[in-house]
Each structure stands twice: as C-alpha cells, then as structure tokens.
Amino acid sequence: MSQQKVALVIAGGSGMGAAAARRLARDGFQVGVLSSSGKGEALAAELGGIGVTGSNQSNEDLQRLVDLAIARWGHIDVLVNGAGHGPRAPVLELSDAQWHTGLDVYLLNVIRATRLVTPHMLRQGGGSIVNISSAWAFEPSPMFPTSAVFRAGLAAFTKLFADEHAAHKVRMNNVLPGWIDSLPEQEARRDSVPMQRYGSSEEVAATIAFLASDDAAYITGQNLRVDGGLMRSI
C-alpha cells in the first residue's frame, strides 16, 4: 500500500482537469486520470500514474479507475470532478433530451464518481472531493443554460454531502472558474473581467490543489470563485 496520497481526476485529459492532474502530481500525489479522448491515459502515463479511457457518464468506466487505484495504491485521498460541455441554446428551445444530457454532464458526473469513492474515504478516515463548477452557477448566463441550472443543483448537492460527511473528515467543495484560457479569448469577455484578463488553467489547478490539501481541512460545502472578480453581486 502506497504511503503517498492518491488523487483521481475525472475528465482530466485537457484544460483545467489536466492542469489539476499535473499540479497534484507536482505536489506529491499519485494520480489516476479518466478521460474520453485518450489524452488522460497518456497524461497519467507521463505522470507515472494510471489512466482509463472512458466516460464520466459510465459507472463501469468510473469503477474501473477506482478499482485500479485501490489495487495499486490501496487508498484514494482526493477526487477531482471535471465535466464536459452540455447543450447550449435559448432556454425554451432546449429539448427534453438536451436537458437530460445537461443533467448527465454537469450534476450526475459528480454524483456517480462520489458514490464510488466516498466509501473508501470513509473507511480510511477522510478525504477531499473538489468539483469544477462554473462562475455562472449562481448568476446564470443565457450562454450556458444547462450548465447554470445543473451547477446550481450541484451547489445544493455539495452542501447536502458536506453536511452528512463532515464529521467523518470527508469534505466536498466547488471551484467556480470564470473566463479561463482553455477557452478561445474574446476581447469583450476579457474587458468584462475586473482584472482585465482571462485566468489560467494553472490558477484554477492551484485552487483545486489547496482545497485538496490538509491546509483546507476546515473548509467544506463551499463554492469558491476563481474569476478575476467577475461575479460581485452576490
């Protein structure tokens, strides 16, 4: 059984998820990565970890990563839940099927992996789950309708989970990125940010790494904005 801490990064093939995997590896974690593209498996190999090519919409694929991690290291200390991209359209033009896809992409992605990892965290006496959410979770934008609706739901799920498991030292928090450099840069979007720049995936990863660490041992159930001051009204 490895004495090093172990982190699983779901949807970690590129962007903020990949940056989080790299940062956690740099901080001394053994890393397991799941992504649908195959990039996560390649990144895990580069970091000396384990990778699975599969979907966070598949309980079987997620179980495969968890089983590999337990077989190799014996424990899981951190779970980072990234997400893909859900449907976008004017709010009344989204079909039932598109809303169901949004539910899968932005809320059930977290719930599925959390169900599988939490028993291991409870058994070992603690752990940290960090979900990559969105700055628009509480101030919804018509640009990201399914994201806004289901990530508001994710905030409620996070509070319920955090309250239930806090006494067992299993924490859950959300990181809410604004305009990040993994997106194509647009001048109007940049100008809307008080800091007058896009954030970097590495800045989001640094926040994830903090919430994953023992330095954040007294933080749970929170939604932490990493958005350059973009959301200020609430």
XYZ file of C-alpha atoms in Angstrom:
234
model
C 0.000 0.000 0.000
C 1.369 3.382 -1.070
C 2.008 5.935 1.672
C 1.833 8.730 -0.896
C -1.525 10.450 -1.204
C -3.649 9.441 -4.184
C -5.816 11.726 -6.348
C -8.258 10.712 -9.069
C -9.050 13.326 -11.724
C -12.197 12.732 -13.747
C -12.398 14.406 -17.181
C -8.702 15.187 -16.845
C -7.477 14.871 -20.421
C -7.154 18.573 -21.202
C -7.830 22.075 -19.895
C -8.427 22.587 -16.196
C -8.645 18.864 -15.427
C -5.248 18.157 -16.966
C -3.759 21.173 -15.188
C -5.141 19.841 -11.896
C -3.622 16.402 -12.508
C -0.226 17.955 -13.248
C -0.375 20.210 -10.190
C -1.387 17.400 -7.839
C 1.408 15.200 -9.212
C 3.833 18.072 -8.609
C 2.519 18.322 -5.047
C 3.441 14.683 -4.475
C 0.208 12.847 -5.236
C -0.035 9.614 -7.141
C -2.535 10.409 -9.898
C -5.222 8.476 -11.741
C -6.929 10.132 -14.711
C -10.105 9.333 -16.640
C -10.952 10.998 -19.933
C -12.926 10.053 -23.014
C -10.288 11.191 -25.520
C -7.332 9.012 -24.563
C -5.393 12.144 -23.569
C -5.998 11.364 -19.904
C -4.456 7.937 -20.240
C -1.396 9.478 -21.932
C -1.116 12.167 -19.248
C -1.360 9.586 -16.469
C 1.437 7.574 -18.071
C 3.572 10.723 -18.277
C 2.936 11.391 -14.566
C 3.666 7.798 -13.548
C 0.044 7.133 -12.635
C -2.876 5.154 -14.019
C -5.247 6.186 -16.786
C -8.566 4.982 -18.113
C -10.116 5.999 -21.409
C -13.817 6.186 -20.698
C -16.758 8.394 -19.819
C -17.839 10.007 -16.553
C -21.349 9.108 -17.698
C -20.461 5.425 -17.290
C -20.493 3.909 -13.820
C -18.496 0.994 -15.224
C -15.679 3.210 -16.548
C -15.504 5.125 -13.267
C -15.476 1.872 -11.310
C -12.570 0.661 -13.444
C -10.470 3.690 -12.442
C -11.377 3.326 -8.756
C -10.577 -0.393 -8.798
C -7.214 0.215 -10.493
C -6.313 2.882 -7.923
C -7.243 0.694 -4.953
C -5.410 -2.303 -6.424
C -2.259 -0.253 -6.997
C -2.212 2.155 -4.045
C -4.777 0.875 -1.539
C -6.489 4.208 -0.890
C -7.962 7.343 -2.520
C -7.448 10.685 -0.784
C -8.715 13.172 -3.351
C -11.315 13.139 -6.129
C -11.448 15.960 -8.683
C -14.587 16.002 -10.836
C -14.333 17.839 -14.137
C -17.041 17.959 -16.767
C -17.526 18.055 -20.489
C -19.739 20.534 -22.314
C -23.516 20.359 -22.184
C -26.095 21.578 -24.702
C -26.459 25.307 -25.364
C -29.494 27.009 -26.921
C -32.121 29.612 -25.973
C -33.667 28.304 -22.792
C -37.067 27.316 -24.196
C -35.555 25.779 -27.312
C -33.703 23.065 -25.391
C -35.441 19.719 -25.807
C -36.146 17.257 -23.000
C -33.265 15.150 -24.284
C -30.898 18.135 -24.139
C -31.897 18.920 -20.538
C -31.286 15.267 -19.640
C -27.861 15.488 -21.268
C -27.094 18.588 -19.196
C -28.086 16.695 -16.043
C -25.699 13.891 -17.031
C -22.814 16.224 -17.875
C -22.988 18.739 -15.018
C -24.552 17.009 -11.998
C -24.638 13.232 -12.307
C -20.960 13.306 -13.364
C -20.160 14.315 -9.765
C -22.711 12.068 -8.088
C -21.565 8.923 -9.933
C -17.880 9.250 -9.027
C -18.670 10.434 -5.483
C -20.778 7.329 -4.804
C -17.851 5.101 -5.790
C -15.065 6.949 -3.954
C -16.770 8.006 -0.705
C -16.843 4.517 0.892
C -13.051 4.315 0.527
C -12.636 7.781 2.066
C -14.911 6.896 4.976
C -13.029 3.664 5.581
C -9.658 5.425 5.721
C -10.914 8.289 7.894
C -11.060 11.220 5.487
C -10.715 12.667 2.023
C -11.401 15.687 -0.162
C -13.655 15.980 -3.208
C -13.326 19.050 -5.430
C -15.778 19.704 -8.249
C -15.042 22.030 -11.154
C -18.223 24.084 -11.477
C -18.751 27.495 -13.106
C -18.779 31.176 -12.146
C -22.253 31.304 -13.701
C -23.758 28.768 -11.260
C -25.459 31.499 -9.200
C -25.635 34.308 -11.762
C -26.847 32.345 -14.799
C -25.962 33.374 -18.322
C -28.017 32.527 -21.418
C -24.683 31.454 -22.946
C -24.545 28.427 -20.614
C -28.130 27.469 -19.728
C -27.779 23.777 -18.867
C -24.518 24.449 -17.023
C -26.090 27.204 -14.903
C -29.188 25.186 -13.983
C -27.458 21.946 -13.056
C -24.468 23.569 -11.359
C -26.863 25.439 -9.105
C -28.132 21.945 -8.323
C -24.542 20.823 -7.774
C -24.156 23.522 -5.111
C -27.174 22.075 -3.272
C -25.846 18.513 -3.611
C -22.442 19.667 -2.339
C -23.950 21.207 0.782
C -26.013 18.076 1.481
C -22.956 15.841 1.006
C -20.682 18.109 3.054
C -23.102 18.244 5.987
C -23.549 14.480 6.026
C -19.857 13.606 5.865
C -18.104 16.477 7.664
C -17.886 14.598 10.962
C -16.057 11.800 9.122
C -13.489 14.251 7.683
C -14.700 13.758 4.121
C -15.006 17.204 2.539
C -16.557 18.485 -0.684
C -16.096 21.912 -2.265
C -16.713 23.500 -5.666
C -14.352 25.685 -7.692
C -16.150 28.208 -9.902
C -13.913 29.331 -12.801
C -14.787 32.368 -14.899
C -13.197 33.076 -18.285
C -10.223 30.705 -18.420
C -7.549 30.403 -21.109
C -8.731 26.931 -22.124
C -11.492 28.865 -23.956
C -10.923 30.998 -27.073
C -10.221 34.572 -25.933
C -12.662 37.341 -26.873
C -11.991 40.999 -26.178
C -15.469 41.789 -24.821
C -15.285 38.899 -22.381
C -11.822 39.919 -21.236
C -12.986 43.517 -20.753
C -15.883 42.346 -18.567
C -13.421 40.966 -16.003
C -12.230 43.480 -13.371
C -8.702 42.034 -13.650
C -8.859 42.660 -17.410
C -7.527 39.227 -18.329
C -8.505 35.605 -18.671
C -7.459 33.278 -15.866
C -5.150 30.346 -16.492
C -5.912 26.671 -16.074
C -2.941 26.598 -13.698
C -4.595 29.190 -11.435
C -7.694 27.026 -11.230
C -5.490 23.989 -10.580
C -3.740 25.812 -7.727
C -7.118 26.446 -6.081
C -8.098 22.796 -6.548
C -4.774 21.714 -5.027
C -5.364 23.960 -1.998
C -8.862 22.561 -1.412
C -7.466 19.043 -1.830
C -4.752 19.669 0.759
C -4.677 19.438 4.539
C -4.337 23.239 4.593
C -8.063 23.320 3.707
C -9.032 20.782 6.386
C -11.613 23.175 7.900
C -13.280 24.071 4.568
C -16.269 22.106 3.289
C -19.536 22.792 1.469
C -18.170 25.926 -0.205
C -18.259 27.454 -3.682
C -15.013 29.295 -4.358
C -14.937 31.682 -7.309
C -11.785 31.873 -9.420
C -12.985 34.502 -11.842
C -10.909 37.674 -11.566
C -13.737 39.440 -9.708
C -16.312 38.832 -12.444
C -19.189 37.850 -10.133
C -19.628 40.535 -7.478
C -23.361 40.958 -6.960
C -23.933 38.054 -4.564
